[in-house]
PDB file of C-alpha atoms in Angstrom:
ATOM      1  CA  UNK A 582      28.021  72.049 -22.232  1.00 65.00           C
ATOM      2  CA  UNK A 583      24.320  71.437 -22.868  1.00 67.00           C
ATOM      3  CA  UNK A 584      21.829  73.919 -21.382  1.00 69.00           C
ATOM      4  CA  UNK A 585      18.605  72.418 -19.977  1.00 66.00           C
ATOM      5  CA  UNK A 586      15.478  73.670 -21.821  1.00 65.00           C
ATOM      6  CA  UNK A 587      12.843  75.837 -20.138  1.00 65.00           C
ATOM      7  CA  UNK A 588       9.632  73.776 -20.157  1.00 62.00           C
ATOM      8  CA  UNK A 589       7.582  75.989 -17.853  1.00 66.00           C
ATOM      9  CA  UNK A 590       5.713  77.617 -20.772  1.00 71.00           C
ATOM     10  CA  UNK A 591       4.266  74.329 -22.116  1.00 74.00           C
ATOM     11  CA  UNK A 592       0.512  74.227 -21.327  1.00 79.00           C
ATOM     12  CA  UNK A 593      -0.682  71.289 -19.179  1.00 79.00           C
ATOM     13  CA  UNK A 594      -2.942  70.063 -22.029  1.00 81.00           C
ATOM     14  CA  UNK A 595       0.066  69.793 -24.361  1.00 74.00           C
ATOM     15  CA  UNK A 596       2.057  67.941 -21.710  1.00 70.00           C
ATOM     16  CA  UNK A 597      -0.819  65.469 -21.294  1.00 81.00           C
ATOM     17  CA  UNK A 598      -1.001  64.972 -25.076  1.00 79.00           C
ATOM     18  CA  UNK A 599       2.729  64.245 -25.236  1.00 75.00           C
ATOM     19  CA  UNK A 600       2.398  61.621 -22.484  1.00 78.00           C
ATOM     20  CA  UNK A 601      -0.630  60.059 -24.200  1.00 82.00           C
ATOM     21  CA  UNK A 602       1.322  59.652 -27.450  1.00 82.00           C
ATOM     22  CA  UNK A 603       3.931  57.612 -25.585  1.00 83.00           C
ATOM     23  CA  UNK A 604       1.328  55.086 -24.393  1.00 87.00           C
ATOM     24  CA  UNK A 605       1.504  52.696 -27.419  1.00 88.00           C
ATOM     25  CA  UNK A 606       5.267  52.391 -27.021  1.00 88.00           C
ATOM     26  CA  UNK A 607       5.029  51.846 -23.266  1.00 89.00           C
ATOM     27  CA  UNK A 608       2.499  49.097 -23.909  1.00 91.00           C
ATOM     28  CA  UNK A 609       4.646  47.559 -26.660  1.00 91.00           C
ATOM     29  CA  UNK A 610       7.819  47.393 -24.558  1.00 92.00           C
ATOM     30  CA  UNK A 611       6.315  46.688 -21.126  1.00 93.00           C
ATOM     31  CA  UNK A 612       8.180  43.781 -19.510  1.00 94.00           C
ATOM     32  CA  UNK A 613      10.869  43.754 -22.208  1.00 95.00           C
ATOM     33  CA  UNK A 614      14.611  44.172 -21.656  1.00 96.00           C
ATOM     34  CA  UNK A 615      16.629  46.947 -23.276  1.00 96.00           C
ATOM     35  CA  UNK A 616      20.421  46.954 -23.166  1.00 97.00           C
ATOM     36  CA  UNK A 617      21.935  50.435 -23.362  1.00 96.00           C
ATOM     37  CA  UNK A 618      25.600  51.086 -24.200  1.00 95.00           C
ATOM     38  CA  UNK A 619      26.352  54.367 -22.411  1.00 94.00           C
ATOM     39  CA  UNK A 620      29.331  56.415 -23.525  1.00 84.00           C
ATOM     40  CA  UNK A 621      30.586  59.552 -25.223  1.00 74.00           C
ATOM     41  CA  UNK A 622      29.380  63.073 -24.375  1.00 69.00           C
ATOM     42  CA  UNK A 623      26.374  61.666 -22.513  1.00 76.00           C
ATOM     43  CA  UNK A 624      28.862  60.473 -19.873  1.00 83.00           C
ATOM     44  CA  UNK A 625      30.762  63.755 -19.508  1.00 83.00           C
ATOM     45  CA  UNK A 626      28.217  66.585 -19.924  1.00 86.00           C
ATOM     46  CA  UNK A 627      26.438  67.134 -16.554  1.00 89.00           C
ATOM     47  CA  UNK A 628      23.080  68.007 -18.161  1.00 90.00           C
ATOM     48  CA  UNK A 629      23.199  64.974 -20.468  1.00 91.00           C
ATOM     49  CA  UNK A 630      24.235  62.787 -17.524  1.00 92.00           C
ATOM     50  CA  UNK A 631      21.134  63.852 -15.635  1.00 93.00           C
ATOM     51  CA  UNK A 632      18.940  63.374 -18.731  1.00 92.00           C
ATOM     52  CA  UNK A 633      20.302  59.855 -19.182  1.00 94.00           C
ATOM     53  CA  UNK A 634      19.702  58.913 -15.542  1.00 96.00           C
ATOM     54  CA  UNK A 635      16.155  60.265 -15.669  1.00 95.00           C
ATOM     55  CA  UNK A 636      15.446  58.382 -18.916  1.00 94.00           C
ATOM     56  CA  UNK A 637      16.678  55.090 -17.445  1.00 96.00           C
ATOM     57  CA  UNK A 638      14.588  55.538 -14.298  1.00 96.00           C
ATOM     58  CA  UNK A 639      11.477  56.441 -16.306  1.00 94.00           C
ATOM     59  CA  UNK A 640      11.866  53.344 -18.481  1.00 95.00           C
ATOM     60  CA  UNK A 641      12.078  51.208 -15.343  1.00 96.00           C
ATOM     61  CA  UNK A 642       9.060  52.859 -13.756  1.00 94.00           C
ATOM     62  CA  UNK A 643       6.842  52.202 -16.800  1.00 92.00           C
ATOM     63  CA  UNK A 644       7.722  48.500 -16.759  1.00 94.00           C
ATOM     64  CA  UNK A 645      10.677  48.316 -19.163  1.00 95.00           C
ATOM     65  CA  UNK A 646      13.883  46.647 -17.932  1.00 96.00           C
ATOM     66  CA  UNK A 647      16.976  48.729 -18.787  1.00 97.00           C
ATOM     67  CA  UNK A 648      20.451  47.227 -18.446  1.00 98.00           C
ATOM     68  CA  UNK A 649      23.298  49.747 -18.724  1.00 98.00           C
ATOM     69  CA  UNK A 650      26.743  48.781 -20.058  1.00 97.00           C
ATOM     70  CA  UNK A 651      29.224  51.643 -19.875  1.00 96.00           C
ATOM     71  CA  UNK A 652      32.572  52.548 -21.307  1.00 90.00           C
ATOM     72  CA  UNK A 653      35.065  55.059 -19.949  1.00 89.00           C
ATOM     73  CA  UNK A 654      37.670  55.687 -22.629  1.00 86.00           C
ATOM     74  CA  UNK A 655      38.239  59.416 -21.962  1.00 86.00           C
ATOM     75  CA  UNK A 656      38.508  58.850 -18.204  1.00 89.00           C
ATOM     76  CA  UNK A 657      41.010  56.004 -18.723  1.00 90.00           C
ATOM     77  CA  UNK A 658      43.024  58.186 -21.107  1.00 89.00           C
ATOM     78  CA  UNK A 659      43.117  61.053 -18.592  1.00 90.00           C
ATOM     79  CA  UNK A 660      44.486  58.851 -15.808  1.00 92.00           C
ATOM     80  CA  UNK A 661      47.034  57.188 -18.112  1.00 91.00           C
ATOM     81  CA  UNK A 662      48.370  60.620 -19.069  1.00 92.00           C
ATOM     82  CA  UNK A 663      48.687  61.547 -15.396  1.00 93.00           C
ATOM     83  CA  UNK A 664      50.806  58.403 -14.984  1.00 91.00           C
ATOM     84  CA  UNK A 665      52.919  59.346 -18.006  1.00 90.00           C
ATOM     85  CA  UNK A 666      51.536  56.636 -20.276  1.00 88.00           C
ATOM     86  CA  UNK A 667      50.337  57.122 -23.837  1.00 85.00           C
ATOM     87  CA  UNK A 668      47.248  55.134 -24.881  1.00 82.00           C
ATOM     88  CA  UNK A 669      47.607  53.009 -27.996  1.00 85.00           C
ATOM     89  CA  UNK A 670      44.834  51.596 -30.174  1.00 87.00           C
ATOM     90  CA  UNK A 671      44.824  48.921 -32.869  1.00 84.00           C
ATOM     91  CA  UNK A 672      41.678  48.576 -34.987  1.00 82.00           C
ATOM     92  CA  UNK A 673      39.636  50.372 -32.344  1.00 76.00           C
ATOM     93  CA  UNK A 674      40.864  48.247 -29.419  1.00 81.00           C
ATOM     94  CA  UNK A 675      42.955  49.674 -26.562  1.00 87.00           C
ATOM     95  CA  UNK A 676      46.315  47.916 -26.164  1.00 89.00           C
ATOM     96  CA  UNK A 677      46.238  46.818 -22.511  1.00 91.00           C
ATOM     97  CA  UNK A 678      49.470  45.922 -20.722  1.00 92.00           C
ATOM     98  CA  UNK A 679      49.312  44.917 -17.006  1.00 93.00           C
ATOM     99  CA  UNK A 680      49.747  48.527 -15.784  1.00 93.00           C
ATOM    100  CA  UNK A 681      47.044  49.768 -18.149  1.00 93.00           C
ATOM    101  CA  UNK A 682      44.768  46.941 -16.967  1.00 94.00           C
ATOM    102  CA  UNK A 683      45.085  48.219 -13.387  1.00 94.00           C
ATOM    103  CA  UNK A 684      44.035  51.679 -14.553  1.00 93.00           C
ATOM    104  CA  UNK A 685      41.121  50.231 -16.556  1.00 93.00           C
ATOM    105  CA  UNK A 686      39.819  48.331 -13.527  1.00 94.00           C
ATOM    106  CA  UNK A 687      40.217  51.304 -11.202  1.00 93.00           C
ATOM    107  CA  UNK A 688      38.395  53.661 -13.580  1.00 93.00           C
ATOM    108  CA  UNK A 689      35.634  51.398 -14.917  1.00 94.00           C
ATOM    109  CA  UNK A 690      34.784  49.383 -11.801  1.00 93.00           C
ATOM    110  CA  UNK A 691      35.376  52.325  -9.491  1.00 91.00           C
ATOM    111  CA  UNK A 692      35.103  55.976 -10.416  1.00 90.00           C
ATOM    112  CA  UNK A 693      32.972  55.794 -13.575  1.00 93.00           C
ATOM    113  CA  UNK A 694      30.606  53.060 -12.471  1.00 95.00           C
ATOM    114  CA  UNK A 695      29.907  54.645  -9.096  1.00 95.00           C
ATOM    115  CA  UNK A 696      29.185  57.994 -10.765  1.00 95.00           C
ATOM    116  CA  UNK A 697      26.567  56.327 -12.999  1.00 96.00           C
ATOM    117  CA  UNK A 698      25.045  54.367 -10.116  1.00 97.00           C
ATOM    118  CA  UNK A 699      24.858  57.550  -8.052  1.00 97.00           C
ATOM    119  CA  UNK A 700      23.172  59.532 -10.831  1.00 96.00           C
ATOM    120  CA  UNK A 701      20.505  56.865 -11.378  1.00 97.00           C
ATOM    121  CA  UNK A 702      19.861  56.558  -7.649  1.00 97.00           C
ATOM    122  CA  UNK A 703      19.634  60.351  -7.339  1.00 97.00           C
ATOM    123  CA  UNK A 704      17.023  60.343 -10.130  1.00 96.00           C
ATOM    124  CA  UNK A 705      14.876  57.932  -8.126  1.00 96.00           C
ATOM    125  CA  UNK A 706      16.066  54.556  -9.368  1.00 97.00           C
ATOM    126  CA  UNK A 707      17.831  51.668  -7.643  1.00 97.00           C
ATOM    127  CA  UNK A 708      21.037  50.984  -9.549  1.00 97.00           C
ATOM    128  CA  UNK A 709      23.598  48.286  -8.743  1.00 97.00           C
ATOM    129  CA  UNK A 710      27.116  48.220 -10.205  1.00 97.00           C
ATOM    130  CA  UNK A 711      28.559  44.981 -11.571  1.00 97.00           C
ATOM    131  CA  UNK A 712      31.708  43.820 -13.334  1.00 96.00           C
ATOM    132  CA  UNK A 713      32.062  40.604 -15.276  1.00 95.00           C
ATOM    133  CA  UNK A 714      33.472  38.994 -12.120  1.00 95.00           C
ATOM    134  CA  UNK A 715      30.223  39.447 -10.173  1.00 96.00           C
ATOM    135  CA  UNK A 716      28.144  36.299 -10.341  1.00 95.00           C
ATOM    136  CA  UNK A 717      30.828  34.848 -12.653  1.00 96.00           C
ATOM    137  CA  UNK A 718      29.058  36.795 -15.377  1.00 97.00           C
ATOM    138  CA  UNK A 719      31.666  37.338 -18.129  1.00 98.00           C
ATOM    139  CA  UNK A 720      34.220  34.620 -18.802  1.00 98.00           C
ATOM    140  CA  UNK A 721      36.890  35.709 -21.251  1.00 97.00           C
ATOM    141  CA  UNK A 722      40.109  34.694 -22.965  1.00 96.00           C
ATOM    142  CA  UNK A 723      42.879  36.682 -24.627  1.00 94.00           C
ATOM    143  CA  UNK A 724      41.676  38.288 -27.840  1.00 90.00           C
ATOM    144  CA  UNK A 725      43.447  37.048 -30.956  1.00 87.00           C
ATOM    145  CA  UNK A 726      43.156  40.015 -33.287  1.00 85.00           C
ATOM    146  CA  UNK A 727      43.822  39.441 -36.958  1.00 85.00           C
ATOM    147  CA  UNK A 728      44.592  42.360 -39.228  1.00 83.00           C
ATOM    148  CA  UNK A 729      41.602  43.594 -41.246  1.00 77.00           C
ATOM    149  CA  UNK A 730      43.646  43.775 -44.433  1.00 79.00           C
ATOM    150  CA  UNK A 731      46.073  40.869 -43.925  1.00 81.00           C
ATOM    151  CA  UNK A 732      44.485  37.763 -42.301  1.00 82.00           C
ATOM    152  CA  UNK A 733      47.962  36.260 -41.834  1.00 83.00           C
ATOM    153  CA  UNK A 734      48.973  39.121 -39.517  1.00 87.00           C
ATOM    154  CA  UNK A 735      47.963  38.980 -35.835  1.00 86.00           C
ATOM    155  CA  UNK A 736      48.152  41.914 -33.400  1.00 85.00           C
ATOM    156  CA  UNK A 737      49.007  41.453 -29.712  1.00 87.00           C
ATOM    157  CA  UNK A 738      46.776  43.850 -27.755  1.00 89.00           C
ATOM    158  CA  UNK A 739      47.694  42.549 -24.279  1.00 90.00           C
ATOM    159  CA  UNK A 740      44.960  41.897 -21.710  1.00 95.00           C
ATOM    160  CA  UNK A 741      42.103  42.603 -24.093  1.00 93.00           C
ATOM    161  CA  UNK A 742      39.443  39.949 -23.759  1.00 94.00           C
ATOM    162  CA  UNK A 743      37.365  37.912 -26.150  1.00 93.00           C
ATOM    163  CA  UNK A 744      34.111  36.787 -24.522  1.00 96.00           C
ATOM    164  CA  UNK A 745      33.886  33.029 -23.972  1.00 97.00           C
ATOM    165  CA  UNK A 746      30.487  33.055 -22.270  1.00 97.00           C
ATOM    166  CA  UNK A 747      28.064  35.300 -20.384  1.00 97.00           C
ATOM    167  CA  UNK A 748      25.966  34.025 -17.494  1.00 97.00           C
ATOM    168  CA  UNK A 749      23.175  36.601 -17.054  1.00 96.00           C
ATOM    169  CA  UNK A 750      21.793  35.094 -13.821  1.00 96.00           C
ATOM    170  CA  UNK A 751      22.906  37.984 -11.590  1.00 97.00           C
ATOM    171  CA  UNK A 752      21.477  40.556 -14.034  1.00 96.00           C
ATOM    172  CA  UNK A 753      18.128  38.752 -14.168  1.00 95.00           C
ATOM    173  CA  UNK A 754      17.998  38.473 -10.383  1.00 95.00           C
ATOM    174  CA  UNK A 755      18.521  42.222 -10.043  1.00 96.00           C
ATOM    175  CA  UNK A 756      15.912  42.983 -12.707  1.00 92.00           C
ATOM    176  CA  UNK A 757      13.342  40.791 -10.973  1.00 89.00           C
ATOM    177  CA  UNK A 758      13.918  42.742  -7.746  1.00 90.00           C
ATOM    178  CA  UNK A 759      13.371  46.183  -9.370  1.00 92.00           C
ATOM    179  CA  UNK A 760      17.074  47.070  -9.586  1.00 97.00           C
ATOM    180  CA  UNK A 761      18.827  48.580 -12.603  1.00 97.00           C
ATOM    181  CA  UNK A 762      22.101  46.727 -13.412  1.00 98.00           C
ATOM    182  CA  UNK A 763      25.071  48.887 -14.434  1.00 98.00           C
ATOM    183  CA  UNK A 764      27.786  46.712 -15.988  1.00 98.00           C
ATOM    184  CA  UNK A 765      31.507  47.460 -16.412  1.00 97.00           C
ATOM    185  CA  UNK A 766      33.096  45.616 -19.371  1.00 96.00           C
ATOM    186  CA  UNK A 767      35.681  43.662 -17.401  1.00 96.00           C
ATOM    187  CA  UNK A 768      35.887  39.886 -17.720  1.00 97.00           C
ATOM    188  CA  UNK A 769      37.977  37.183 -16.066  1.00 96.00           C
ATOM    189  CA  UNK A 770      39.965  34.240 -17.427  1.00 95.00           C
ATOM    190  CA  UNK A 771      40.473  30.655 -16.340  1.00 95.00           C
ATOM    191  CA  UNK A 772      43.450  31.678 -14.187  1.00 94.00           C
ATOM    192  CA  UNK A 773      41.504  34.551 -12.574  1.00 94.00           C
ATOM    193  CA  UNK A 774      43.281  37.131 -14.737  1.00 95.00           C
ATOM    194  CA  UNK A 775      41.373  40.284 -15.674  1.00 96.00           C
ATOM    195  CA  UNK A 776      40.497  41.264 -19.218  1.00 96.00           C
ATOM    196  CA  UNK A 777      39.564  44.630 -20.681  1.00 95.00           C
ATOM    197  CA  UNK A 778      36.664  44.034 -23.081  1.00 94.00           C
ATOM    198  CA  UNK A 779      35.248  46.543 -25.537  1.00 90.00           C
ATOM    199  CA  UNK A 780      32.022  47.907 -24.016  1.00 92.00           C
ATOM    200  CA  UNK A 781      30.165  47.771 -27.344  1.00 90.00           C
ATOM    201  CA  UNK A 782      30.985  44.069 -27.627  1.00 92.00           C
ATOM    202  CA  UNK A 783      29.823  43.381 -24.045  1.00 95.00           C
ATOM    203  CA  UNK A 784      26.574  45.278 -24.643  1.00 95.00           C
ATOM    204  CA  UNK A 785      25.895  43.331 -27.836  1.00 94.00           C
ATOM    205  CA  UNK A 786      26.618  39.917 -26.281  1.00 95.00           C
ATOM    206  CA  UNK A 787      24.608  40.738 -23.159  1.00 96.00           C
ATOM    207  CA  UNK A 788      21.660  41.852 -25.293  1.00 95.00           C
ATOM    208  CA  UNK A 789      21.830  38.524 -27.107  1.00 95.00           C
ATOM    209  CA  UNK A 790      21.906  36.293 -24.011  1.00 96.00           C
ATOM    210  CA  UNK A 791      19.167  38.345 -22.324  1.00 95.00           C
ATOM    211  CA  UNK A 792      17.044  38.100 -25.500  1.00 93.00           C
ATOM    212  CA  UNK A 793      16.645  41.876 -25.312  1.00 94.00           C
ATOM    213  CA  UNK A 794      13.982  43.662 -27.306  1.00 94.00           C
ATOM    214  CA  UNK A 795      16.382  46.492 -28.141  1.00 93.00           C
ATOM    215  CA  UNK A 796      20.090  47.274 -28.067  1.00 94.00           C
ATOM    216  CA  UNK A 797      20.767  51.030 -27.982  1.00 94.00           C
ATOM    217  CA  UNK A 798      24.309  52.326 -28.473  1.00 92.00           C
ATOM    218  CA  UNK A 799      24.933  55.985 -27.598  1.00 91.00           C
ATOM    219  CA  UNK A 800      27.639  57.730 -29.634  1.00 86.00           C
ATOM    220  CA  UNK A 801      29.050  61.206 -30.240  1.00 85.00           C
ATOM    221  CA  UNK A 802      27.655  61.402 -33.772  1.00 82.00           C
ATOM    222  CA  UNK A 803      24.139  61.276 -35.255  1.00 84.00           C
ATOM    223  CA  UNK A 804      24.659  57.628 -36.186  1.00 85.00           C
ATOM    224  CA  UNK A 805      26.695  56.040 -38.969  1.00 87.00           C
ATOM    225  CA  UNK A 806      27.580  58.654 -41.594  1.00 86.00           C
ATOM    226  CA  UNK A 807      28.653  58.220 -45.206  1.00 85.00           C
ATOM    227  CA  UNK A 808      31.736  59.963 -46.638  1.00 85.00           C
ATOM    228  CA  UNK A 809      29.673  63.111 -47.316  1.00 85.00           C
ATOM    229  CA  UNK A 810      28.526  63.232 -43.682  1.00 83.00           C
ATOM    230  CA  UNK A 811      24.957  62.116 -44.424  1.00 87.00           C
ATOM    231  CA  UNK A 812      23.167  59.933 -41.893  1.00 88.00           C
ATOM    232  CA  UNK A 813      22.632  56.310 -42.926  1.00 87.00           C
ATOM    233  CA  UNK A 814      19.328  55.383 -41.267  1.00 87.00           C
ATOM    234  CA  UNK A 815      19.636  51.644 -42.047  1.00 87.00           C
ATOM    235  CA  UNK A 816      22.591  49.323 -42.573  1.00 85.00           C
ATOM    236  CA  UNK A 817      22.586  45.768 -43.916  1.00 87.00           C
ATOM    237  CA  UNK A 818      25.528  43.333 -43.595  1.00 87.00           C
ATOM    238  CA  UNK A 819      26.417  43.869 -47.263  1.00 88.00           C
ATOM    239  CA  UNK A 820      26.433  47.657 -46.908  1.00 88.00           C
ATOM    240  CA  UNK A 821      28.531  47.382 -43.725  1.00 88.00           C
ATOM    241  CA  UNK A 822      31.151  45.321 -45.610  1.00 87.00           C
ATOM    242  CA  UNK A 823      31.298  48.011 -48.301  1.00 86.00           C
ATOM    243  CA  UNK A 824      31.729  50.796 -45.746  1.00 88.00           C
ATOM    244  CA  UNK A 825      34.502  48.923 -43.913  1.00 87.00           C
ATOM    245  CA  UNK A 826      36.256  48.199 -47.207  1.00 85.00           C
ATOM    246  CA  UNK A 827      36.301  51.850 -48.318  1.00 84.00           C
ATOM    247  CA  UNK A 828      37.303  53.107 -44.855  1.00 84.00           C
ATOM    248  CA  UNK A 829      34.029  54.888 -44.022  1.00 85.00           C
ATOM    249  CA  UNK A 830      33.668  52.652 -40.950  1.00 86.00           C
ATOM    250  CA  UNK A 831      36.996  52.548 -39.098  1.00 82.00           C
ATOM    251  CA  UNK A 832      38.668  52.888 -35.690  1.00 75.00           C
ATOM    252  CA  UNK A 833      36.362  52.743 -32.683  1.00 75.00           C
ATOM    253  CA  UNK A 834      33.310  52.325 -34.922  1.00 81.00           C
ATOM    254  CA  UNK A 835      34.547  48.884 -36.074  1.00 82.00           C
ATOM    255  CA  UNK A 836      33.849  46.938 -32.832  1.00 81.00           C
ATOM    256  CA  UNK A 837      30.615  48.927 -32.335  1.00 83.00           C
ATOM    257  CA  UNK A 838      29.247  47.927 -35.766  1.00 87.00           C
ATOM    258  CA  UNK A 839      30.514  44.347 -35.460  1.00 86.00           C
ATOM    259  CA  UNK A 840      28.801  43.932 -32.090  1.00 86.00           C
ATOM    260  CA  UNK A 841      25.592  45.549 -33.306  1.00 88.00           C
ATOM    261  CA  UNK A 842      25.442  43.295 -36.368  1.00 87.00           C
ATOM    262  CA  UNK A 843      26.153  40.193 -34.274  1.00 88.00           C
ATOM    263  CA  UNK A 844      23.291  41.098 -31.918  1.00 90.00           C
ATOM    264  CA  UNK A 845      20.901  41.711 -34.843  1.00 88.00           C
ATOM    265  CA  UNK A 846      21.786  38.340 -36.377  1.00 88.00           C
ATOM    266  CA  UNK A 847      21.380  36.627 -32.980  1.00 88.00           C
ATOM    267  CA  UNK A 848      17.774  37.636 -32.436  1.00 87.00           C
ATOM    268  CA  UNK A 849      17.803  41.094 -30.818  1.00 90.00           C
ATOM    269  CA  UNK A 850      14.736  42.638 -32.428  1.00 87.00           C
ATOM    270  CA  UNK A 851      16.069  46.171 -32.870  1.00 88.00           C
ATOM    271  CA  UNK A 852      19.632  47.491 -32.793  1.00 89.00           C
ATOM    272  CA  UNK A 853      20.116  51.271 -32.966  1.00 90.00           C
ATOM    273  CA  UNK A 854      23.181  53.516 -32.892  1.00 90.00           C
ATOM    274  CA  UNK A 855      21.950  56.897 -31.633  1.00 90.00           C
ATOM    275  CA  UNK A 856      23.308  60.359 -30.856  1.00 89.00           C
ATOM    276  CA  UNK A 857      23.997  60.600 -27.133  1.00 89.00           C
ATOM    277  CA  UNK A 858      24.591  64.359 -27.445  1.00 89.00           C
ATOM    278  CA  UNK A 859      20.845  64.891 -27.889  1.00 89.00           C
ATOM    279  CA  UNK A 860      19.000  65.585 -24.598  1.00 89.00           C
ATOM    280  CA  UNK A 861      16.823  62.622 -23.568  1.00 89.00           C
ATOM    281  CA  UNK A 862      18.107  60.588 -26.521  1.00 89.00           C
ATOM    282  CA  UNK A 863      16.849  57.336 -24.963  1.00 90.00           C
ATOM    283  CA  UNK A 864      13.257  58.507 -24.641  1.00 89.00           C
ATOM    284  CA  UNK A 865      13.293  59.978 -28.142  1.00 87.00           C
ATOM    285  CA  UNK A 866      14.249  56.592 -29.568  1.00 88.00           C
ATOM    286  CA  UNK A 867      12.154  54.317 -27.352  1.00 88.00           C
ATOM    287  CA  UNK A 868       8.977  56.387 -27.017  1.00 83.00           C
ATOM    288  CA  UNK A 869       8.921  58.231 -30.342  1.00 75.00           C
ATOM    289  CA  UNK A 870       7.962  57.383 -33.900  1.00 71.00           C
ATOM    290  CA  UNK A 871      10.517  59.502 -35.775  1.00 68.00           C
ATOM    291  CA  UNK A 872      13.600  57.782 -37.297  1.00 66.00           C
ATOM    292  CA  UNK A 873      16.514  58.394 -34.942  1.00 78.00           C
ATOM    293  CA  UNK A 874      20.106  57.329 -35.569  1.00 86.00           C
ATOM    294  CA  UNK A 875      21.134  54.233 -37.537  1.00 87.00           C
ATOM    295  CA  UNK A 876      19.310  50.907 -37.397  1.00 87.00           C
ATOM    296  CA  UNK A 877      21.418  47.770 -37.942  1.00 88.00           C
ATOM    297  CA  UNK A 878      19.550  45.053 -39.854  1.00 85.00           C
ATOM    298  CA  UNK A 879      20.382  41.336 -39.835  1.00 79.00           C
ATOM    299  CA  UNK A 880      19.890  40.934 -43.605  1.00 76.00           C
TER     300      UNK A 880
END
């Protein structure tokens, strides 16, 4: 568990200097939208949870529009185990039968989302929880997943959704009224069926339709690492293909990288995968000038 730092010894002049150095970035991003994929340790460590909530509220107060999209994999896994079910993944996607879908909806749209909303409100913000059903935001269809190595092989992953369209009207309405949207990655189909959608994919698509300035994806590692464990500060599409081919990028990182690359190619100005285990990771990336995490480039 992270221990909060003791900041009482920092002289007021130094604190003022730190705030002044953030001014160019506040000016640069004022009025812009930032989509934040929230997950990993930042969602489970109480100190990091509070740091995240404070960061989101501060961004809103200085005129930046944060939109939070959250996952909840560990919480879903915990409840499935209590019910005697074993989670199964194929190429980073959770296989979702009807019973698992009920658990996903209960955890994401209930327990996890309300915890996040409560933390942001406690930090002084005004958060509102949404699923893809609210405002008919995320229309989806059953995901047809082809095998990475054999294009002729297709995996059935149950009620896992592929996004058909996103209507961001409800998100924009909340932003305009000083609220902070917190989105669960659940979509609905043409027959009103529910779909479990990868949160990284939802964050990337939402960033695209909102024409976000930045997409920030919090992870449990420093960013994308090579086989020797070194941080890759920038990734191009060609380099991503090489890393997928040799197995460096695999499992849950596959949909994250695919979504990030899609957002970069679709006009999101900056896409970063950052370490959510670092206290105040959001502020370090948004209001600092040091390279932080991995930047995904469109070309």
